[in-house]
PDB file of C-alpha atoms in Angstrom:
ATOM      1  CA  MET A   1      91.752 108.940 110.103  1.00  0.00           C
ATOM      2  CA  SER A   2      90.152 105.939 108.405  1.00  0.00           C
ATOM      3  CA  PRO A   3      89.809 102.777 110.515  1.00  0.00           C
ATOM      4  CA  THR A   4      92.428 100.129 109.969  1.00  0.00           C
ATOM      5  CA  PRO A   5      91.114  96.734 108.780  1.00  0.00           C
ATOM      6  CA  SER A   6      91.636  93.919 111.293  1.00  0.00           C
ATOM      7  CA  ASN A   7      93.586  90.889 110.173  1.00  0.00           C
ATOM      8  CA  TYR A   8      93.366  87.251 111.178  1.00  0.00           C
ATOM      9  CA  TYR A   9      94.978  83.950 110.228  1.00  0.00           C
ATOM     10  CA  SER A  10      93.553  80.648 109.071  1.00  0.00           C
ATOM     11  CA  VAL A  11      95.260  77.249 109.311  1.00  0.00           C
ATOM     12  CA  GLN A  12      94.681  74.419 106.855  1.00  0.00           C
ATOM     13  CA  VAL A  13      95.878  70.850 107.351  1.00  0.00           C
ATOM     14  CA  THR A  14      97.061  69.753 103.911  1.00  0.00           C
ATOM     15  CA  LYS A  15      98.462  66.306 104.743  1.00  0.00           C
ATOM     16  CA  VAL A  16      97.785  63.968 107.669  1.00  0.00           C
ATOM     17  CA  ASN A  17      99.909  61.125 108.997  1.00  0.00           C
ATOM     18  CA  PRO A  18      97.398  58.260 109.341  1.00  0.00           C
ATOM     19  CA  TYR A  19      99.404  56.708 112.153  1.00  0.00           C
ATOM     20  CA  HIS A  20      98.915  59.811 114.292  1.00  0.00           C
ATOM     21  CA  LEU A  21      95.329  60.581 113.251  1.00  0.00           C
ATOM     22  CA  ASP A  22      93.752  59.517 116.541  1.00  0.00           C
ATOM     23  CA  ILE A  23      96.241  61.358 118.718  1.00  0.00           C
ATOM     24  CA  LEU A  24      96.025  64.489 116.577  1.00  0.00           C
ATOM     25  CA  THR A  25      92.230  64.463 116.709  1.00  0.00           C
ATOM     26  CA  ILE A  26      92.181  64.232 120.488  1.00  0.00           C
ATOM     27  CA  GLN A  27      94.796  66.944 120.899  1.00  0.00           C
ATOM     28  CA  LEU A  28      93.063  69.416 118.531  1.00  0.00           C
ATOM     29  CA  GLU A  29      89.700  68.683 120.099  1.00  0.00           C
ATOM     30  CA  SER A  30      90.931  69.627 123.554  1.00  0.00           C
ATOM     31  CA  GLU A  31      93.084  72.504 122.337  1.00  0.00           C
ATOM     32  CA  LEU A  32      90.592  74.204 120.019  1.00  0.00           C
ATOM     33  CA  GLN A  33      87.287  73.006 121.512  1.00  0.00           C
ATOM     34  CA  LEU A  34      86.074  71.578 118.184  1.00  0.00           C
ATOM     35  CA  PRO A  35      83.372  68.929 117.645  1.00  0.00           C
ATOM     36  CA  PRO A  36      85.143  65.553 117.553  1.00  0.00           C
ATOM     37  CA  LYS A  37      83.062  64.060 114.734  1.00  0.00           C
ATOM     38  CA  GLU A  38      83.497  67.017 112.393  1.00  0.00           C
ATOM     39  CA  LEU A  39      87.185  67.269 113.253  1.00  0.00           C
ATOM     40  CA  ARG A  40      87.718  63.548 112.596  1.00  0.00           C
ATOM     41  CA  GLU A  41      86.018  63.668 109.200  1.00  0.00           C
ATOM     42  CA  GLY A  42      88.002  66.706 108.166  1.00  0.00           C
ATOM     43  CA  LEU A  43      91.347  65.191 109.092  1.00  0.00           C
ATOM     44  CA  GLU A  44      90.506  61.959 107.285  1.00  0.00           C
ATOM     45  CA  HIS A  45      89.916  63.860 104.030  1.00  0.00           C
ATOM     46  CA  PRO A  46      92.556  66.593 103.790  1.00  0.00           C
ATOM     47  CA  PRO A  47      92.964  69.358 103.043  1.00  0.00           C
ATOM     48  CA  TYR A  48      90.970  70.448 106.053  1.00  0.00           C
ATOM     49  CA  LEU A  49      90.545  74.082 107.081  1.00  0.00           C
ATOM     50  CA  LEU A  50      90.308  74.531 110.820  1.00  0.00           C
ATOM     51  CA  PRO A  51      87.077  76.462 111.535  1.00  0.00           C
ATOM     52  CA  ILE A  52      88.839  78.949 113.790  1.00  0.00           C
ATOM     53  CA  GLU A  53      90.181  82.431 113.125  1.00  0.00           C
ATOM     54  CA  PHE A  54      93.461  83.039 114.925  1.00  0.00           C
ATOM     55  CA  ASP A  55      94.075  86.631 116.003  1.00  0.00           C
ATOM     56  CA  SER A  56      97.809  86.494 116.594  1.00  0.00           C
ATOM     57  CA  LEU A  57     100.755  84.961 114.836  1.00  0.00           C
ATOM     58  CA  ALA A  58     101.915  83.430 118.104  1.00  0.00           C
ATOM     59  CA  GLN A  59      98.756  81.285 118.282  1.00  0.00           C
ATOM     60  CA  VAL A  60      99.282  80.178 114.689  1.00  0.00           C
ATOM     61  CA  ARG A  61     102.866  79.137 115.371  1.00  0.00           C
ATOM     62  CA  GLN A  62     101.841  77.196 118.456  1.00  0.00           C
ATOM     63  CA  ILE A  63      99.080  75.204 116.752  1.00  0.00           C
ATOM     64  CA  CYS A  64     101.196  74.582 113.644  1.00  0.00           C
ATOM     65  CA  ARG A  65     104.045  73.257 115.755  1.00  0.00           C
ATOM     66  CA  LYS A  66     101.730  70.764 117.440  1.00  0.00           C
ATOM     67  CA  ILE A  67     100.310  69.566 114.116  1.00  0.00           C
ATOM     68  CA  LYS A  68     103.755  69.171 112.525  1.00  0.00           C
ATOM     69  CA  ASN A  69     104.981  67.161 115.499  1.00  0.00           C
ATOM     70  CA  HIS A  70     102.604  64.405 114.331  1.00  0.00           C
ATOM     71  CA  GLY A  71     104.105  64.293 110.828  1.00  0.00           C
ATOM     72  CA  CYS A  72     101.412  66.438 109.219  1.00  0.00           C
ATOM     73  CA  LYS A  73     101.698  69.429 106.904  1.00  0.00           C
ATOM     74  CA  VAL A  74      99.894  72.740 107.282  1.00  0.00           C
ATOM     75  CA  ALA A  75      99.353  75.943 105.314  1.00  0.00           C
ATOM     76  CA  VAL A  76      98.762  79.360 106.866  1.00  0.00           C
ATOM     77  CA  GLU A  77      96.927  82.231 105.201  1.00  0.00           C
ATOM     78  CA  GLN A  78      96.524  85.807 106.404  1.00  0.00           C
ATOM     79  CA  HIS A  79      93.197  87.579 105.910  1.00  0.00           C
ATOM     80  CA  TYR A  80      91.992  91.155 106.306  1.00  0.00           C
ATOM     81  CA  ASP A  81      88.557  92.091 107.566  1.00  0.00           C
ATOM     82  CA  PHE A  82      87.311  95.212 105.772  1.00  0.00           C
ATOM     83  CA  ASP A  83      83.836  95.194 107.293  1.00  0.00           C
ATOM     84  CA  SER A  84      84.818  97.999 109.672  1.00  0.00           C
ATOM     85  CA  LEU A  85      85.806 100.306 106.829  1.00  0.00           C
ATOM     86  CA  ASP A  86      83.516 103.004 105.446  1.00  0.00           C
ATOM     87  CA  ILE A  87      83.412 101.999 101.783  1.00  0.00           C
ATOM     88  CA  ASP A  88      81.262 104.998 100.775  1.00  0.00           C
ATOM     89  CA  SER A  89      83.558 107.546 102.403  1.00  0.00           C
ATOM     90  CA  ASP A  90      85.272 110.011 100.062  1.00  0.00           C
ATOM     91  CA  THR A  91      88.148 110.672 102.433  1.00  0.00           C
ATOM     92  CA  GLU A  92      91.556 109.375 101.488  1.00  0.00           C
ATOM     93  CA  GLY A  93      93.351 106.697 103.416  1.00  0.00           C
ATOM     94  CA  ASP A  94      96.075 107.195 105.955  1.00  0.00           C
ATOM     95  CA  GLY A  95      98.793 107.039 103.363  1.00  0.00           C
ATOM     96  CA  SER A  96      99.055 103.261 103.377  1.00  0.00           C
ATOM     97  CA  GLU A  97      99.133 103.204  99.559  1.00  0.00           C
ATOM     98  CA  PRO A  98     102.641 102.656  98.248  1.00  0.00           C
ATOM     99  CA  SER A  99     104.302 105.815  97.061  1.00  0.00           C
ATOM    100  CA  PRO A 100     105.520 105.901  93.474  1.00  0.00           C
ATOM    101  CA  SER A 101     109.052 104.741  92.960  1.00  0.00           C
ATOM    102  CA  PRO A 102     111.642 107.545  92.643  1.00  0.00           C
ATOM    103  CA  TRP A 103     113.662 105.532  90.119  1.00  0.00           C
ATOM    104  CA  PRO A 104     112.104 107.095  86.960  1.00  0.00           C
ATOM    105  CA  ASP A 105     113.011 110.605  88.172  1.00  0.00           C
ATOM    106  CA  ARG A 106     116.563 109.567  89.080  1.00  0.00           C
ATOM    107  CA  LEU A 107     117.012 107.828  85.737  1.00  0.00           C
ATOM    108  CA  TRP A 108     115.836 110.941  83.900  1.00  0.00           C
ATOM    109  CA  ARG A 109     118.284 113.144  85.869  1.00  0.00           C
ATOM    110  CA  TRP A 110     121.151 110.764  85.101  1.00  0.00           C
ATOM    111  CA  MET A 111     120.253 110.822  81.394  1.00  0.00           C
ATOM    112  CA  ARG A 112     120.273 114.633  81.358  1.00  0.00           C
ATOM    113  CA  TRP A 113     123.683 114.719  83.065  1.00  0.00           C
ATOM    114  CA  LEU A 114     125.029 112.186  80.559  1.00  0.00           C
ATOM    115  CA  ILE A 115     123.710 114.198  77.606  1.00  0.00           C
ATOM    116  CA  ALA A 116     125.245 117.393  79.018  1.00  0.00           C
ATOM    117  CA  ALA A 117     128.607 115.657  79.450  1.00  0.00           C
ATOM    118  CA  LEU A 118     128.493 114.355  75.878  1.00  0.00           C
ATOM    119  CA  ILE A 119     127.724 117.848  74.572  1.00  0.00           C
ATOM    120  CA  ILE A 120     130.708 119.305  76.466  1.00  0.00           C
ATOM    121  CA  VAL A 121     133.001 116.612  75.064  1.00  0.00           C
ATOM    122  CA  ALA A 122     131.696 117.189  71.536  1.00  0.00           C
ATOM    123  CA  VAL A 123     132.227 120.956  71.778  1.00  0.00           C
ATOM    124  CA  GLY A 124     135.750 120.478  73.139  1.00  0.00           C
ATOM    125  CA  VAL A 125     136.692 118.089  70.335  1.00  0.00           C
ATOM    126  CA  GLY A 126     135.156 120.440  67.781  1.00  0.00           C
ATOM    127  CA  SER A 127     137.133 123.393  69.132  1.00  0.00           C
ATOM    128  CA  TRP A 128     140.337 121.369  68.907  1.00  0.00           C
ATOM    129  CA  LEU A 129     139.618 120.387  65.306  1.00  0.00           C
ATOM    130  CA  LEU A 130     138.803 123.949  64.244  1.00  0.00           C
ATOM    131  CA  LEU A 131     142.108 125.359  65.512  1.00  0.00           C
ATOM    132  CA  PRO A 132     145.149 125.451  63.133  1.00  0.00           C
ATOM    133  CA  ASP A 133     147.578 122.550  63.076  1.00  0.00           C
ATOM    134  CA  ASP A 134     150.778 124.640  63.388  1.00  0.00           C
ATOM    135  CA  PRO A 135     151.565 125.348  67.070  1.00  0.00           C
ATOM    136  CA  GLN A 136     154.637 127.476  66.141  1.00  0.00           C
ATOM    137  CA  GLU A 137     152.882 130.223  64.221  1.00  0.00           C
ATOM    138  CA  ASP A 138     154.375 133.681  64.767  1.00  0.00           C
ATOM    139  CA  SER A 139     152.857 135.403  67.796  1.00  0.00           C
ATOM    140  CA  THR A 140     153.376 138.828  66.195  1.00  0.00           C
ATOM    141  CA  ALA A 141     151.556 137.935  62.980  1.00  0.00           C
ATOM    142  CA  GLN A 142     148.301 139.648  62.216  1.00  0.00           C
ATOM    143  CA  PRO A 143     145.424 137.407  63.392  1.00  0.00           C
ATOM    144  CA  GLN A 144     142.996 136.082  60.895  1.00  0.00           C
ATOM    145  CA  SER A 145     139.503 137.378  60.728  1.00  0.00           C
ATOM    146  CA  SER A 146     136.658 135.776  62.617  1.00  0.00           C
ATOM    147  CA  PRO A 147     135.530 132.374  61.275  1.00  0.00           C
ATOM    148  CA  ARG A 148     132.031 133.723  60.994  1.00  0.00           C
ATOM    149  CA  ALA A 149     130.793 134.731  57.557  1.00  0.00           C
ATOM    150  CA  PRO A 150     131.225 138.460  56.797  1.00  0.00           C
ATOM    151  CA  PRO A 151     128.078 140.601  56.773  1.00  0.00           C
ATOM    152  CA  GLN A 152     126.221 141.161  53.546  1.00  0.00           C
ATOM    153  CA  PRO A 153     127.910 144.070  51.680  1.00  0.00           C
ATOM    154  CA  PRO A 154     125.898 147.230  51.007  1.00  0.00           C
ATOM    155  CA  PRO A 155     124.435 147.686  47.508  1.00  0.00           C
ATOM    156  CA  PHE A 156     127.155 150.104  46.327  1.00  0.00           C
ATOM    157  CA  LEU A 157     129.943 147.510  46.922  1.00  0.00           C
ATOM    158  CA  SER A 158     130.721 144.545  44.700  1.00  0.00           C
ATOM    159  CA  GLN A 159     130.913 140.981  45.970  1.00  0.00           C
ATOM    160  CA  SER A 160     134.719 141.050  45.907  1.00  0.00           C
ATOM    161  CA  ASP A 161     134.737 143.906  48.418  1.00  0.00           C
ATOM    162  CA  THR A 162     133.528 141.691  51.291  1.00  0.00           C
ATOM    163  CA  ASP A 163     137.107 140.749  52.231  1.00  0.00           C
ATOM    164  CA  LEU A 164     138.248 144.353  52.679  1.00  0.00           C
ATOM    165  CA  SER A 165     139.539 145.484  56.032  1.00  0.00           C
ATOM    166  CA  LEU A 166     137.723 148.113  58.062  1.00  0.00           C
ATOM    167  CA  SER A 167     140.101 150.877  56.954  1.00  0.00           C
ATOM    168  CA  GLU A 168     139.592 150.002  53.293  1.00  0.00           C
ATOM    169  CA  LEU A 169     135.837 149.962  53.792  1.00  0.00           C
ATOM    170  CA  PHE A 170     135.932 153.426  55.316  1.00  0.00           C
ATOM    171  CA  THR A 171     138.025 154.650  52.331  1.00  0.00           C
ATOM    172  CA  ARG A 172     135.546 153.150  49.879  1.00  0.00           C
ATOM    173  CA  ILE A 173     132.658 154.818  51.709  1.00  0.00           C
ATOM    174  CA  ASP A 174     134.419 158.174  51.452  1.00  0.00           C
ATOM    175  CA  GLU A 175     134.967 157.638  47.746  1.00  0.00           C
ATOM    176  CA  GLN A 176     131.263 157.118  47.222  1.00  0.00           C
ATOM    177  CA  GLN A 177     130.670 160.625  48.617  1.00  0.00           C
ATOM    178  CA  LEU A 178     127.958 159.474  50.979  1.00  0.00           C
ATOM    179  CA  SER A 179     126.321 161.746  53.459  1.00  0.00           C
ATOM    180  CA  ILE A 180     127.707 162.031  56.961  1.00  0.00           C
ATOM    181  CA  THR A 181     124.743 160.128  58.385  1.00  0.00           C
ATOM    182  CA  GLU A 182     125.129 157.271  55.894  1.00  0.00           C
ATOM    183  CA  ARG A 183     128.870 157.000  56.483  1.00  0.00           C
ATOM    184  CA  GLN A 184     128.309 156.978  60.223  1.00  0.00           C
ATOM    185  CA  ASN A 185     125.695 154.232  59.924  1.00  0.00           C
ATOM    186  CA  TYR A 186     127.936 152.047  57.756  1.00  0.00           C
ATOM    187  CA  SER A 187     130.938 152.642  60.018  1.00  0.00           C
ATOM    188  CA  GLU A 188     129.009 151.755  63.151  1.00  0.00           C
ATOM    189  CA  HIS A 189     127.559 148.701  61.421  1.00  0.00           C
ATOM    190  CA  TYR A 190     130.918 147.184  60.451  1.00  0.00           C
ATOM    191  CA  GLN A 191     132.536 148.177  63.726  1.00  0.00           C
ATOM    192  CA  HIS A 192     129.745 146.498  65.662  1.00  0.00           C
ATOM    193  CA  GLN A 193     130.035 143.366  63.515  1.00  0.00           C
ATOM    194  CA  ALA A 194     133.804 143.228  64.054  1.00  0.00           C
ATOM    195  CA  GLU A 195     133.502 143.694  67.826  1.00  0.00           C
ATOM    196  CA  GLU A 196     130.784 141.081  68.045  1.00  0.00           C
ATOM    197  CA  SER A 197     132.886 138.585  66.084  1.00  0.00           C
ATOM    198  CA  MET A 198     135.890 139.217  68.326  1.00  0.00           C
ATOM    199  CA  GLN A 199     133.813 138.787  71.480  1.00  0.00           C
ATOM    200  CA  GLN A 200     132.429 135.510  70.174  1.00  0.00           C
ATOM    201  CA  MET A 201     135.939 134.348  69.315  1.00  0.00           C
ATOM    202  CA  VAL A 202     137.105 135.177  72.860  1.00  0.00           C
ATOM    203  CA  GLY A 203     134.191 133.232  74.337  1.00  0.00           C
ATOM    204  CA  PHE A 204     134.858 130.260  72.084  1.00  0.00           C
ATOM    205  CA  LEU A 205     138.570 130.165  72.913  1.00  0.00           C
ATOM    206  CA  THR A 206     137.912 130.639  76.639  1.00  0.00           C
ATOM    207  CA  PHE A 207     135.583 127.647  76.590  1.00  0.00           C
ATOM    208  CA  ALA A 208     138.190 125.560  74.747  1.00  0.00           C
ATOM    209  CA  ILE A 209     140.848 126.524  77.314  1.00  0.00           C
ATOM    210  CA  ALA A 210     138.516 125.714  80.207  1.00  0.00           C
ATOM    211  CA  PHE A 211     137.974 122.286  78.673  1.00  0.00           C
ATOM    212  CA  ASN A 212     141.736 121.776  78.121  1.00  0.00           C
ATOM    213  CA  PRO A 213     144.034 124.296  79.886  1.00  0.00           C
ATOM    214  CA  ASN A 214     147.058 122.899  77.975  1.00  0.00           C
ATOM    215  CA  ASN A 215     145.614 123.793  74.569  1.00  0.00           C
ATOM    216  CA  TYR A 216     148.559 125.686  73.044  1.00  0.00           C
ATOM    217  CA  ARG A 217     146.752 126.704  69.894  1.00  0.00           C
ATOM    218  CA  ALA A 218     143.799 128.119  71.825  1.00  0.00           C
ATOM    219  CA  TRP A 219     146.111 130.275  73.973  1.00  0.00           C
ATOM    220  CA  LYS A 220     147.942 131.476  70.860  1.00  0.00           C
ATOM    221  CA  LYS A 221     144.730 132.495  69.108  1.00  0.00           C
ATOM    222  CA  LEU A 222     143.459 134.165  72.275  1.00  0.00           C
ATOM    223  CA  HIS A 223     146.652 136.233  72.407  1.00  0.00           C
ATOM    224  CA  HIS A 224     146.152 137.330  68.786  1.00  0.00           C
ATOM    225  CA  THR A 225     142.502 138.183  69.407  1.00  0.00           C
ATOM    226  CA  TYR A 226     143.322 140.344  72.422  1.00  0.00           C
ATOM    227  CA  LEU A 227     145.944 142.193  70.351  1.00  0.00           C
ATOM    228  CA  THR A 228     143.401 142.886  67.628  1.00  0.00           C
ATOM    229  CA  MET A 229     140.867 144.169  70.145  1.00  0.00           C
ATOM    230  CA  GLY A 230     143.462 146.481  71.693  1.00  0.00           C
ATOM    231  CA  MET A 231     143.365 144.729  75.058  1.00  0.00           C
ATOM    232  CA  SER A 232     147.094 144.858  75.729  1.00  0.00           C
ATOM    233  CA  VAL A 233     146.924 143.710  79.347  1.00  0.00           C
ATOM    234  CA  LYS A 234     144.936 140.608  78.451  1.00  0.00           C
ATOM    235  CA  ALA A 235     147.218 140.001  75.468  1.00  0.00           C
ATOM    236  CA  ASP A 236     150.324 140.155  77.686  1.00  0.00           C
ATOM    237  CA  GLU A 237     148.801 137.689  80.140  1.00  0.00           C
ATOM    238  CA  ALA A 238     147.956 135.262  77.342  1.00  0.00           C
ATOM    239  CA  ASP A 239     151.419 135.715  75.782  1.00  0.00           C
ATOM    240  CA  GLU A 240     153.060 134.926  79.120  1.00  0.00           C
ATOM    241  CA  ILE A 241     151.150 131.649  79.312  1.00  0.00           C
ATOM    242  CA  VAL A 242     152.037 130.839  75.694  1.00  0.00           C
ATOM    243  CA  SER A 243     155.733 131.342  76.475  1.00  0.00           C
ATOM    244  CA  ARG A 244     155.569 128.628  79.145  1.00  0.00           C
ATOM    245  CA  PHE A 245     154.799 125.917  76.582  1.00  0.00           C
ATOM    246  CA  PRO A 246     157.806 123.900  75.359  1.00  0.00           C
ATOM    247  CA  VAL A 247     159.058 124.713  71.882  1.00  0.00           C
ATOM    248  CA  VAL A 248     157.879 122.066  69.461  1.00  0.00           C
ATOM    249  CA  PRO A 249     160.065 121.729  66.298  1.00  0.00           C
ATOM    250  CA  GLU A 250     158.184 122.146  63.040  1.00  0.00           C
TER     251      GLU A 250
END
């Protein structure tokens, strides 16, 4: 461990009461064992620094109290003696250096939490705006297709064929007299795209409901999506929750 620098205090008389100059000189001479002539000259021409190094704060308080009792003013300064330190040593100190403030890290964490909260609010508002305005749409109606853009049609289909249902696409593939492998590839492709779109729709609606459990339109769309995916149990659960909402007149 590196040696600790010793500290000491110095006392300076900044203002002297001329009416108490003689008494103060005699008292400091006997108290501090200072030469009377030098002490007298110093007090006559303030500020005067007492040529003594005080080791403790108690000594400083005692001598300052005696000087102030004579109507004088003093100034105290604390000093550190670094002569005992090894300046050329490469070893680090004992940890006396101030540690960096943790405020920048805390501020950065708070900013990240605030940004995350704003993103959640923005997504919730966006999900509410994307849902239809009519809360009384028929629960037995066929759900609309996924809001995502349909996949690029194969070369043998025209651009108007992109809105065909899966059954119509399979019929068109049969009409083209494709090979079994080609028909299987196209069937799996569109089936995978449809399942992926439905799964994304379920995730989107689930997030909207978690943000606002009383979102009637989100529950209604979730019920339709489960019906389309053939998940009857999930569809019944969603339909039961939809039935709990009050009937709003159109």
